[in-house]
Short mmCIF file of C-alpha atoms in Angstrom, two decimals:
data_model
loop_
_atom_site.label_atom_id
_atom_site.label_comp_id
_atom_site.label_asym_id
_atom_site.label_seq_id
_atom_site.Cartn_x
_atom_site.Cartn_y
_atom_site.Cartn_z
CA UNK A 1 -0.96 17.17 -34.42
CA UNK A 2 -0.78 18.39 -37.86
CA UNK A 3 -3.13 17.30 -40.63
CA UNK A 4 -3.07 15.07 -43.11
CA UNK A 5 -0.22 15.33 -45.53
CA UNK A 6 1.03 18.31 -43.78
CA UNK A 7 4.26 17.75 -41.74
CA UNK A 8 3.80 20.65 -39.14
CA UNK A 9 6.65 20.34 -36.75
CA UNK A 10 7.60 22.26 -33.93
CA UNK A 11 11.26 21.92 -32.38
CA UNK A 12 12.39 19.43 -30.56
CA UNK A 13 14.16 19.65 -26.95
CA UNK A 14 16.38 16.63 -25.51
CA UNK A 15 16.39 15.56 -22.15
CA UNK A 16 18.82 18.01 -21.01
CA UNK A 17 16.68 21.15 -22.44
CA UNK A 18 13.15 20.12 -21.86
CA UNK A 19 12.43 22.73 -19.45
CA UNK A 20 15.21 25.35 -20.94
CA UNK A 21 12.60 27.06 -23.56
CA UNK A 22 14.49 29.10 -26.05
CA UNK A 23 16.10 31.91 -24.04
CA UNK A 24 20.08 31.52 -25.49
CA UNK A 25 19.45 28.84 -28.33
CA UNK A 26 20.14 31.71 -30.95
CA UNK A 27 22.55 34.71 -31.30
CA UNK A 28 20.72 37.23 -32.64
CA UNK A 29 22.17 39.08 -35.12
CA UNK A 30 22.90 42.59 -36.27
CA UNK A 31 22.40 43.33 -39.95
CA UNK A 32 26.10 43.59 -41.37
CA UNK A 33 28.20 41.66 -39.16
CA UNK A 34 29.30 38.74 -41.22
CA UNK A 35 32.19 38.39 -39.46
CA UNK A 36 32.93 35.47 -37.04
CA UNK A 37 33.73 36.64 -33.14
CA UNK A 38 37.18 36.27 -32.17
CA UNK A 39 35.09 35.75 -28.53
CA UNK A 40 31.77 34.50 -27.32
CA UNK A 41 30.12 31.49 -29.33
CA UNK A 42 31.12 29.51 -32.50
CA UNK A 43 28.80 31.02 -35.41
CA UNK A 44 27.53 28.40 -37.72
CA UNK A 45 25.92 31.07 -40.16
CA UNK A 46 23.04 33.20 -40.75
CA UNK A 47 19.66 33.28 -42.34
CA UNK A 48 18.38 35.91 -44.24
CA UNK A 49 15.08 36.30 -45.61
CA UNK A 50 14.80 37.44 -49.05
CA UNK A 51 12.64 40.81 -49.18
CA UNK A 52 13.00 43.40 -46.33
CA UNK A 53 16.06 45.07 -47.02
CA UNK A 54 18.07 44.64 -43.68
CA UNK A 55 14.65 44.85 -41.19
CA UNK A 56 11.19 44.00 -40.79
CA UNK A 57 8.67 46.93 -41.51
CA UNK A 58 7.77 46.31 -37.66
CA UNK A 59 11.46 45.95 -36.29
CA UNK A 60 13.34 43.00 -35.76
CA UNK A 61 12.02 41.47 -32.36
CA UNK A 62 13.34 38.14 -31.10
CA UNK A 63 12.95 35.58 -32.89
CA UNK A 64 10.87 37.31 -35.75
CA UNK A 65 13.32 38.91 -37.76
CA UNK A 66 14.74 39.43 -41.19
CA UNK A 67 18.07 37.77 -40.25
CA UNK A 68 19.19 35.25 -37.72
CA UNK A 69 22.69 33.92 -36.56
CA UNK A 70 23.01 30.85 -35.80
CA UNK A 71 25.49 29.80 -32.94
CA UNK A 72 26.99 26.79 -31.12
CA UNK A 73 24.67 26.46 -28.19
CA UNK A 74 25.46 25.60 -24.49
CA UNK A 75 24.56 21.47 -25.15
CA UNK A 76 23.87 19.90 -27.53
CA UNK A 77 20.10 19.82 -28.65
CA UNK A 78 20.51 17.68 -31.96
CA UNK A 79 18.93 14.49 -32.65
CA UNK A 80 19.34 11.29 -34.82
CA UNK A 81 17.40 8.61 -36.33
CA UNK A 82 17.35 5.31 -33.68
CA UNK A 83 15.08 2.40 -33.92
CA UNK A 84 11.99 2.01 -36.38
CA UNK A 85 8.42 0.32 -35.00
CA UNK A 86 6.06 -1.16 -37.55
CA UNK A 87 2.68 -0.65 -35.82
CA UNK A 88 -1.11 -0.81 -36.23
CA UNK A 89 -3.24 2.68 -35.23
CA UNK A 90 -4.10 2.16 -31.58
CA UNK A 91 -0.53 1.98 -30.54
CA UNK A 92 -0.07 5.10 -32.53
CA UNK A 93 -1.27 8.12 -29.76
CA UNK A 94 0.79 5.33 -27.39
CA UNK A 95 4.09 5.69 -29.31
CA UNK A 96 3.23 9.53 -29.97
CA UNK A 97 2.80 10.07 -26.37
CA UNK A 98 5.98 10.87 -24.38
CA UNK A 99 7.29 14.52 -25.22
CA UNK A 100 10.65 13.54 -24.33
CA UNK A 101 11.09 11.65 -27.13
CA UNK A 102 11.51 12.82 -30.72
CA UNK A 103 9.83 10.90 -33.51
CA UNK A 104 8.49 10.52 -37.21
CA UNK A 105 5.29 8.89 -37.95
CA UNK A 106 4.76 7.57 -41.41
CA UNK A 107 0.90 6.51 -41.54
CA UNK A 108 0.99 3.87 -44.52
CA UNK A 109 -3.01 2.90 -43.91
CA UNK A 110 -5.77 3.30 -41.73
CA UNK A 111 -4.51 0.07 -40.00
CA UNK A 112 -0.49 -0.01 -39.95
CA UNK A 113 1.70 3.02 -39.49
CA UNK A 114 5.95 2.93 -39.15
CA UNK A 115 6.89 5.31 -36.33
CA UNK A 116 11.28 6.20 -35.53
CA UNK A 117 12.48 7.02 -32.87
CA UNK A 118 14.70 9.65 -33.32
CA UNK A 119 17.77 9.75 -30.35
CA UNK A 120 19.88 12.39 -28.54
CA UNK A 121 22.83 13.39 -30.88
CA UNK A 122 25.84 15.11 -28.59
CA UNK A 123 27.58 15.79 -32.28
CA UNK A 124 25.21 18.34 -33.35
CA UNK A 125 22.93 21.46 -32.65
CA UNK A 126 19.50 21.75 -33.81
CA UNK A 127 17.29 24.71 -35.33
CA UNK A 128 14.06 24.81 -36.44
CA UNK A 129 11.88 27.62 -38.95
CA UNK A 130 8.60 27.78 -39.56
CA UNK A 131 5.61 29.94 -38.71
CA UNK A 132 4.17 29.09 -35.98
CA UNK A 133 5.65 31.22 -32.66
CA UNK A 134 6.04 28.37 -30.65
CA UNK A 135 9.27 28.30 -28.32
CA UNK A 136 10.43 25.40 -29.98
CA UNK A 137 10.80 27.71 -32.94
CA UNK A 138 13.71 29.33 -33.39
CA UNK A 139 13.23 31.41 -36.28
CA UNK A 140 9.58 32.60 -36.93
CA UNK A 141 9.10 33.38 -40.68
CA UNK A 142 6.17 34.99 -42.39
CA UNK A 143 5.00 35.21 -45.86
CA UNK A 144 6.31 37.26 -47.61
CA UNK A 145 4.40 39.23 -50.60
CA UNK A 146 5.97 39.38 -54.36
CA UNK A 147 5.87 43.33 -55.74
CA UNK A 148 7.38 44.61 -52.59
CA UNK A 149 5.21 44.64 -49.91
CA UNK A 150 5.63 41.67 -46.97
CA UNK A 151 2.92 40.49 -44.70
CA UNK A 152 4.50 40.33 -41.18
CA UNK A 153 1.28 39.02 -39.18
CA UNK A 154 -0.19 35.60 -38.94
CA UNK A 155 -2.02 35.08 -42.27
CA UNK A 156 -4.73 32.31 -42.67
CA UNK A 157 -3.76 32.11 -46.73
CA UNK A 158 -0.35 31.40 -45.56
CA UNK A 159 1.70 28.51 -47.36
CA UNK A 160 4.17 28.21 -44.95
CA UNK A 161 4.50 24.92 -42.65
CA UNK A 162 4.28 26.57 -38.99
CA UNK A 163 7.07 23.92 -38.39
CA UNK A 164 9.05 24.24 -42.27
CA UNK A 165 11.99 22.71 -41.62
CA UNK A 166 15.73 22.16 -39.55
CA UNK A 167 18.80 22.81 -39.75
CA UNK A 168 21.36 20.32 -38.15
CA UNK A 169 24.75 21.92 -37.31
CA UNK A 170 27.82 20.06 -36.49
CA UNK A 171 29.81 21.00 -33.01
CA UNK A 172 33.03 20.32 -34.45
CA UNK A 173 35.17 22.01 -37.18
CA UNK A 174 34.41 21.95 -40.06
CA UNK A 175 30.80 23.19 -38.21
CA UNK A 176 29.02 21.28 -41.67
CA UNK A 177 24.59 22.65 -41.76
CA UNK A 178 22.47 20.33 -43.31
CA UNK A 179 18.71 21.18 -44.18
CA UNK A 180 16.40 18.35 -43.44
CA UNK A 181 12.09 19.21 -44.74
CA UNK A 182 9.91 19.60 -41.39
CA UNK A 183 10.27 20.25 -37.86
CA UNK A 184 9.44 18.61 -34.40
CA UNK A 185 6.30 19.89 -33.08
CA UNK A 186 5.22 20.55 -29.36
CA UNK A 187 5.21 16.63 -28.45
CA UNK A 188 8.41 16.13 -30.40
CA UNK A 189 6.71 14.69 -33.24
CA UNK A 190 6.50 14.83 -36.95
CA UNK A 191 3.36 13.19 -38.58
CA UNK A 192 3.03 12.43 -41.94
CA UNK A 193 -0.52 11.67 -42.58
CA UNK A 194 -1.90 9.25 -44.90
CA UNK A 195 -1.93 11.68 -48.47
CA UNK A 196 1.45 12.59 -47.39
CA UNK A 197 4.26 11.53 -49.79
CA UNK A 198 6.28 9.16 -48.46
CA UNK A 199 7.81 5.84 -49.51
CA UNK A 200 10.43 2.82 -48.29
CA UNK A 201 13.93 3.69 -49.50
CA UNK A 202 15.88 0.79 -51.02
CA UNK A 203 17.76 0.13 -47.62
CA UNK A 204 14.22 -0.65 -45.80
CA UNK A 205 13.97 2.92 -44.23
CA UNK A 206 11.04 5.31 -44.38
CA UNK A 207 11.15 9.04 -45.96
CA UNK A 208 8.57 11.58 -47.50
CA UNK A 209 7.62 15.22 -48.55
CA UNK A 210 6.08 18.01 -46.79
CA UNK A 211 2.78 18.97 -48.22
CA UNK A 212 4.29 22.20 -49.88
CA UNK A 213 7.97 20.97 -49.75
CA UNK A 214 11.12 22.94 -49.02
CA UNK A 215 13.34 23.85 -51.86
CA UNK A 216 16.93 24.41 -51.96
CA UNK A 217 19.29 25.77 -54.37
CA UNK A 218 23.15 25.62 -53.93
CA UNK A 219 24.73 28.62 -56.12
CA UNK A 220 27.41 27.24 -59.00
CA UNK A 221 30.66 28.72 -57.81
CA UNK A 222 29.81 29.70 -54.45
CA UNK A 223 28.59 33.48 -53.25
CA UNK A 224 30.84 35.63 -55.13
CA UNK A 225 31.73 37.55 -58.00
CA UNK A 226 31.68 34.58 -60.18
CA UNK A 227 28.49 32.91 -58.67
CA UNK A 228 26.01 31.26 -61.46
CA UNK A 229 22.15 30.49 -60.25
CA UNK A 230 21.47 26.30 -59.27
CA UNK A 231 19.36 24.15 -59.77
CA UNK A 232 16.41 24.18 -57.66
CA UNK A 233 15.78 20.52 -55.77
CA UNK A 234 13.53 19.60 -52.99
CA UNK A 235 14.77 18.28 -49.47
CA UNK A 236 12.90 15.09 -47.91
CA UNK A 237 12.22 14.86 -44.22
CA UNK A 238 15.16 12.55 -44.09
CA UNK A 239 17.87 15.03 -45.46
CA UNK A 240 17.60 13.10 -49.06
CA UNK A 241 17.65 14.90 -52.28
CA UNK A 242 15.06 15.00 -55.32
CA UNK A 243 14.43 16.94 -58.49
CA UNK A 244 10.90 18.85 -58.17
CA UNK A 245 7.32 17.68 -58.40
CA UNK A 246 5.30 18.51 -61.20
CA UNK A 247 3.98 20.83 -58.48
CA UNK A 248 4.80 21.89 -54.74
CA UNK A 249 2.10 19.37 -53.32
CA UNK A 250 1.90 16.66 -56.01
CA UNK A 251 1.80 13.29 -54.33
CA UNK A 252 4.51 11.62 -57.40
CA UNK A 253 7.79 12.75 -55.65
CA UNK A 254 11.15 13.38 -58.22
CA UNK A 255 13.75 11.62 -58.94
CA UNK A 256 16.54 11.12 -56.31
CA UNK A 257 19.59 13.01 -56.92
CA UNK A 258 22.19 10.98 -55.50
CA UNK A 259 25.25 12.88 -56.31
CA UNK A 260 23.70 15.92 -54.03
CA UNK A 261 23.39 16.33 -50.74
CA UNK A 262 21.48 18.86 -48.25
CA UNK A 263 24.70 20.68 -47.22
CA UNK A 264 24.08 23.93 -46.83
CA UNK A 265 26.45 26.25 -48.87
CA UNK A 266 27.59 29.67 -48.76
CA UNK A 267 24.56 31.34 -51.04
CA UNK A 268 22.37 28.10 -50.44
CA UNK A 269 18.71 29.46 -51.08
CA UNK A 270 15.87 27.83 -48.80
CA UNK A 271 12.24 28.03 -50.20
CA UNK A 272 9.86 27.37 -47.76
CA UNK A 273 6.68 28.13 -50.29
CA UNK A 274 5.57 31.73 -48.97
CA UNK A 275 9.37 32.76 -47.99
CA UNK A 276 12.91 31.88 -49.27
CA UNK A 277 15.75 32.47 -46.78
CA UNK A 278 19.62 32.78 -48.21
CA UNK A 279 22.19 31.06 -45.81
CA UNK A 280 25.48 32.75 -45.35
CA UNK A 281 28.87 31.29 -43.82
CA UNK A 282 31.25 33.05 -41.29
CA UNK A 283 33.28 32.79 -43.90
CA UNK A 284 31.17 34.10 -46.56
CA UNK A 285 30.04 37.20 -44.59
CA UNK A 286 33.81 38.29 -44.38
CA UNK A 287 33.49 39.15 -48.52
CA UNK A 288 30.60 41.08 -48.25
CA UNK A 289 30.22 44.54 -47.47
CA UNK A 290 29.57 45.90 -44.31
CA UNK A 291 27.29 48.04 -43.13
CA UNK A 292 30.10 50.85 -42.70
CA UNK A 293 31.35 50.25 -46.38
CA UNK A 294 27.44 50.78 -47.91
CA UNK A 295 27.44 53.92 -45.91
CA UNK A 296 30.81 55.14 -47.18
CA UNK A 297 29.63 54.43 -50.98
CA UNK A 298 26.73 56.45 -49.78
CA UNK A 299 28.39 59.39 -48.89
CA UNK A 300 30.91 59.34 -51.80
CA UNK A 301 28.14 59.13 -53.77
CA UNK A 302 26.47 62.10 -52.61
CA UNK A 303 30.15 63.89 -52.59
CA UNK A 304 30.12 63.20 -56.24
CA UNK A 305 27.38 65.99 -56.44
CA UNK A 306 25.24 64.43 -59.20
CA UNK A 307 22.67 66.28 -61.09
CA UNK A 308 19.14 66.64 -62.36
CA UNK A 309 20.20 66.95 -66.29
CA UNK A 310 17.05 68.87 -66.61
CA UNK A 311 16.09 70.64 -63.19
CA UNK A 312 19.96 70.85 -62.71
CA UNK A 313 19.33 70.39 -59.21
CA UNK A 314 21.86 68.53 -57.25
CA UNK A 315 20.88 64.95 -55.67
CA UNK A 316 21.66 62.96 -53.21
CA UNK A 317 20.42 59.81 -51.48
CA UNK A 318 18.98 59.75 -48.09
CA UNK A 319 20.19 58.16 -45.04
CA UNK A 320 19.11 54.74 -43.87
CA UNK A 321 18.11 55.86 -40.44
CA UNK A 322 15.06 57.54 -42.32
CA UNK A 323 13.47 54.55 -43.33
CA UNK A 324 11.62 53.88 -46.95
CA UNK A 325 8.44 56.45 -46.47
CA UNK A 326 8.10 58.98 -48.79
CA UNK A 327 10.74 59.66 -51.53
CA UNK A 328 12.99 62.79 -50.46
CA UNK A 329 13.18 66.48 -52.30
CA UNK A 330 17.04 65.35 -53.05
CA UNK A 331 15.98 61.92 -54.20
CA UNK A 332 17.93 60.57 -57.26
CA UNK A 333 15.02 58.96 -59.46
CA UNK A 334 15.67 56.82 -62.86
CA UNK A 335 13.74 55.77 -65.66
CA UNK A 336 14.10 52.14 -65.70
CA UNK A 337 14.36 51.38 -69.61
CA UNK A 338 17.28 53.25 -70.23
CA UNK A 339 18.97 54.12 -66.77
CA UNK A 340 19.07 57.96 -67.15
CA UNK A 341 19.04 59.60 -63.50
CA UNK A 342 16.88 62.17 -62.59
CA UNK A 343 15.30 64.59 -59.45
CA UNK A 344 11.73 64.14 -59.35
CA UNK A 345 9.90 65.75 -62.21
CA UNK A 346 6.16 65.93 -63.38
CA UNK A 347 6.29 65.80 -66.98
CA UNK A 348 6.31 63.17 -69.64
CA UNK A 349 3.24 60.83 -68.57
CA UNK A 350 2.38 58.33 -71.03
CA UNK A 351 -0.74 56.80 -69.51
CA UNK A 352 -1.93 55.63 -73.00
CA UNK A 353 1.07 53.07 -72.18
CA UNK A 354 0.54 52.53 -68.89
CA UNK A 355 -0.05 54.60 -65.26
CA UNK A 356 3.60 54.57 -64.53
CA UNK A 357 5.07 54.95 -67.90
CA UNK A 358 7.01 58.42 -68.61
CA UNK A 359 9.20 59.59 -71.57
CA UNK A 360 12.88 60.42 -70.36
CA UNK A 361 13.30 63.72 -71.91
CA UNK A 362 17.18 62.41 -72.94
CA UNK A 363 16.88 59.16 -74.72
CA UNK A 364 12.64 59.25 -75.31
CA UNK A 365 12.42 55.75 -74.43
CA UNK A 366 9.28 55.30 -72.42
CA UNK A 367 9.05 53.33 -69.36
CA UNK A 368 9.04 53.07 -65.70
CA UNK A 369 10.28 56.51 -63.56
CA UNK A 370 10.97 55.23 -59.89
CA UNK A 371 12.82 56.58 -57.11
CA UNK A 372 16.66 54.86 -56.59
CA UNK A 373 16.73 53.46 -52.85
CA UNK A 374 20.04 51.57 -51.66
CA UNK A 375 20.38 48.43 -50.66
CA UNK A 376 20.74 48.10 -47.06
CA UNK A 377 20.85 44.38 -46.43
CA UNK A 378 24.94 43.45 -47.26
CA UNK A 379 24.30 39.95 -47.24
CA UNK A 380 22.43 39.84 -50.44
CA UNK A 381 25.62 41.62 -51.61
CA UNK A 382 28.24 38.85 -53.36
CA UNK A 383 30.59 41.74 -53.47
CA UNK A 384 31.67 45.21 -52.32
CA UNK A 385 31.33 46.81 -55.37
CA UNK A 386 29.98 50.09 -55.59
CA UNK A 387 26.39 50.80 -56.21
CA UNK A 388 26.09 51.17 -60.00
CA UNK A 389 23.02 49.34 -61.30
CA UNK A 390 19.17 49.38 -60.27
CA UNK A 391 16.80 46.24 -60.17
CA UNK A 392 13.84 47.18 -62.19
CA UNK A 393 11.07 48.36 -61.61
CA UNK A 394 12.20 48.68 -57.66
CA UNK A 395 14.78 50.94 -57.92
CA UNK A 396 16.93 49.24 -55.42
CA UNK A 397 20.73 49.83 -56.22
CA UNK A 398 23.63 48.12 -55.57
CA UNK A 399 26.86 46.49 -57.54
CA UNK A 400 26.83 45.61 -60.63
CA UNK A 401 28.00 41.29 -59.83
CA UNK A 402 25.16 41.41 -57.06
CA UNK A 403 22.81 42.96 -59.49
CA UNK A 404 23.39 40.53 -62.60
CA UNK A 405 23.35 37.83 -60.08
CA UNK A 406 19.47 38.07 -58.45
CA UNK A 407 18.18 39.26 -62.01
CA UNK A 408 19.39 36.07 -63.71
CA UNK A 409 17.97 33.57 -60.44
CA UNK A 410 14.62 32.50 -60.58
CA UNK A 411 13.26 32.32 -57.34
CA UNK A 412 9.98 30.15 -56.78
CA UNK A 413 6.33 31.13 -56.33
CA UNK A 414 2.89 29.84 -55.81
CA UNK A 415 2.50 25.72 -56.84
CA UNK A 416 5.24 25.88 -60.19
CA UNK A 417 6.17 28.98 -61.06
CA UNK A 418 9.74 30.96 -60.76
CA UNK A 419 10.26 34.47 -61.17
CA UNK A 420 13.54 36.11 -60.85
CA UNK A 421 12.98 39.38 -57.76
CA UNK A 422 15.13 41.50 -56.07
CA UNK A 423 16.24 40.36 -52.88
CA UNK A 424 15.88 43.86 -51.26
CA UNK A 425 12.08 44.09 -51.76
CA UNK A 426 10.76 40.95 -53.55
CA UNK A 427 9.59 42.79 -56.65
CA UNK A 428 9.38 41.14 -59.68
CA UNK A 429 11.95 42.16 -62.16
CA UNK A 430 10.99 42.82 -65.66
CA UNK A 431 12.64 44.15 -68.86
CA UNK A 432 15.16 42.44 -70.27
CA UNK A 433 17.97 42.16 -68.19
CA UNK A 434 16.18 42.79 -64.90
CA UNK A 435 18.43 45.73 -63.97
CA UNK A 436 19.68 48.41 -65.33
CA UNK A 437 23.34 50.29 -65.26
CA UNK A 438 22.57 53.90 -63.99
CA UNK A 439 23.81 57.05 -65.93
CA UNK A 440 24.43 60.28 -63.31
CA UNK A 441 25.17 63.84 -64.94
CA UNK A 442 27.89 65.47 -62.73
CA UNK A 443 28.09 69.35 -61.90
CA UNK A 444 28.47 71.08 -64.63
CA UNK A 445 31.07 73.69 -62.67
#
């Protein structure tokens, strides 16, 4: 059972799939292919979590994994809201009791608690985040650390609910996701203890907040070219929607937003306080690059021959199957402020102005001089474009749309602040734009 004010939930299982465990629940999916099967199962969409650039540090394994499909499964695993008990506490562990049977527990007092029953739903297919590895979990997601680096193992700071949330996805065309705030745990259960947020909705019914609440912002313009940041609003355990709390675990919730809803968009970001996840569409996946195309711009990049302007030494960036280790002798590097490229070079240290800071011998404006790495995770991309600007002070590269796009969206972190990051590595971006448009020399024969 979770504590107080802390809607843990683990997934639920209907009748039919008590005993099935998780083996075929999920297609697993390949980084780059967006595009729906013309055979095998109906893909809903995919989750991608903000910061590891295409794969875990560890390598994707099962269900922990830096992106996850999300298919049609063999039955029907979804569930809906039935009838609602007004109890006192003894009957409580009673009603709690029988693992076949999904339910929300809203403890008012010490002495009266209102428990639903939550019924088999043949319409829809259920999936369920959070932390803990559970099997009812389908997608196991870890904290994940701003400045770069991600912290893949269990971590007993973490902010994450081990059951965050669920996504309910309709069986029939148009296959519509909505994002409901907690999960089902091993008994089937969702508690909401007594400091929990939670209230009677005008119509008699029951709803409330997770302790650190899950946050969702639908893009303006959908995922493309012309895409604009959200607004940022928090998702009840009942699907509802509500401007934020003063902080993640306030008890005051916001204000309802009744002209919203918790249908999951093409772009839709998912904040689950510790992690934020970006959910794609079949359809959505089809404008973005592939992994093929990134590689192409790769190579045609490297065909281009640029140059060191100084060490006139030709660069070129690596190949993805090497991994981000150590930066390579060919390695195109770029001084953040003003976007001239660069091989490595020793010279021009300013550490009155900071450890990192260096003079670019071109322009002289100091700041920043970081090795360029590609973007390798094409989802984050809103467009094929070629890879013309860096995120600063990563050095991640990739279009110019995509780039503009993740600098100008502030993504949350900690209790009530936002910072905008790259999506490739979670770094903070600073300066001010965030990016930067990169300036190659070509050979001078």
């Amino acid at each position: 059972m979770v504590l107080e004010g802390n809607p843990e939930v683990g997934s639920p299982r209907t009748c039919d799939l008590q005993h099935a465990g998780n083996q075929g629940s999920c297609l697993l999916s390949s980084p780059g292919e967006g595009a729906q099967p013309d055979e095998g199962p109906i893909k809903y969409g995919e989750l991608i979590v903000l910061g590891y650039n295409g794969c875990l540090a560890s390598g994707d394994k099962g269900r922990r994994r830096s992106r996850l499909a999300l298919s049609r499964r063999p039955h029907a695993n979804g569930v809906k809201p039935g009838i609602m008990h007004h109890i006192s506490t003894p009957l409580v562990s009673k009603a709690l009791s029988n693992r076949g049977q999904h339910s929300i527990s809203y403890t008012l007092s010490r002495s009266q608690s209102v428990i639903v029953e939550y019924t088999h739903d043949s319409d829809t297919d259920m999936f369920q985040i959070g932390r803990s590895t559970e099997n009812m979990i389908d997608f196991v997601v870890t904290d994940t650390s701003p400045g770069g680096g991600a912290a893949e193992g269990p971590s007993a700071q973490s902010t994450i609910s081990r059951y965050a949330c669920r996504i309910l996805c309709d069986r029939r065309p148009p296959y519509t996701a909505r994002l409901y705030a907690a999960g089902f745990d091993a008994s089937s259960n969702i508690f909401l203890g007594e400091r929990a947020a939670k209230w009677r909705t005008p119509d008699g019914l029951m709803d409330g907040l997770t302790t650190n609440g899950v946050l969702v912002m639908h893009p303006a313009g959908g995922f493309s070219e012309d895409s604009a940041p959200g607004v940022w609003r928090e998702i009840s355990v009942c699907g509802n929607v509500y401007t934020l709390r003063d902080s993640r675990s306030a008890q005051q919730r916001g204000k309802l937003v009744e002209d919203e809803s918790n249908v999951l968009q093409d772009g839709s970001l998912i904040d689950l306080c510790g992690a934020t996840l970006l959910w794609r569409t079949p359809a959505g996946l089809l404008r973005a690059p592939t992994l093929k195309q990134l590689e192409a711009q790769r190579q045609e990049a490297n065909a281009a021959r640029p140059q060191c302007p100084v060490g006139l030494s030709t660069l070129a960036f690596p190949s993805p199957a090497r991994g981000r280790t150590a930066p390579d002798k060919q390695q195109p590097w770029v001084y953040v402020r003003c976007g001239h490229v660069h091989g490595y070079h020793g010279w021009g240290c300013r550490r009155e102005q900071g450890p990192q800071e260096r003079e670019c011998p071109l322009c002289r404006l100091v700041g920043p001089y970081v090795p360029l790495w590609l973007g390798q995770e094409a989802g984050l991309c809103l467009d094929p474009g070629p890879p013309s600007h860096a995120f600063a002070p990563c050095g991640h590269v990739c279009s110019e749309k995509t780039a503009r796009y993740w600098a100008q969206t502030p993504l949350p972190h900690g209790t009530h602040a936002f910072h905008a990051a790259c999506p490739f590595c979670g770094a903070w971006l600073t300066g001010e734009h965030g990016c930067v448009r990169l300036i190659f020399q070509g050979p001078l024969d």
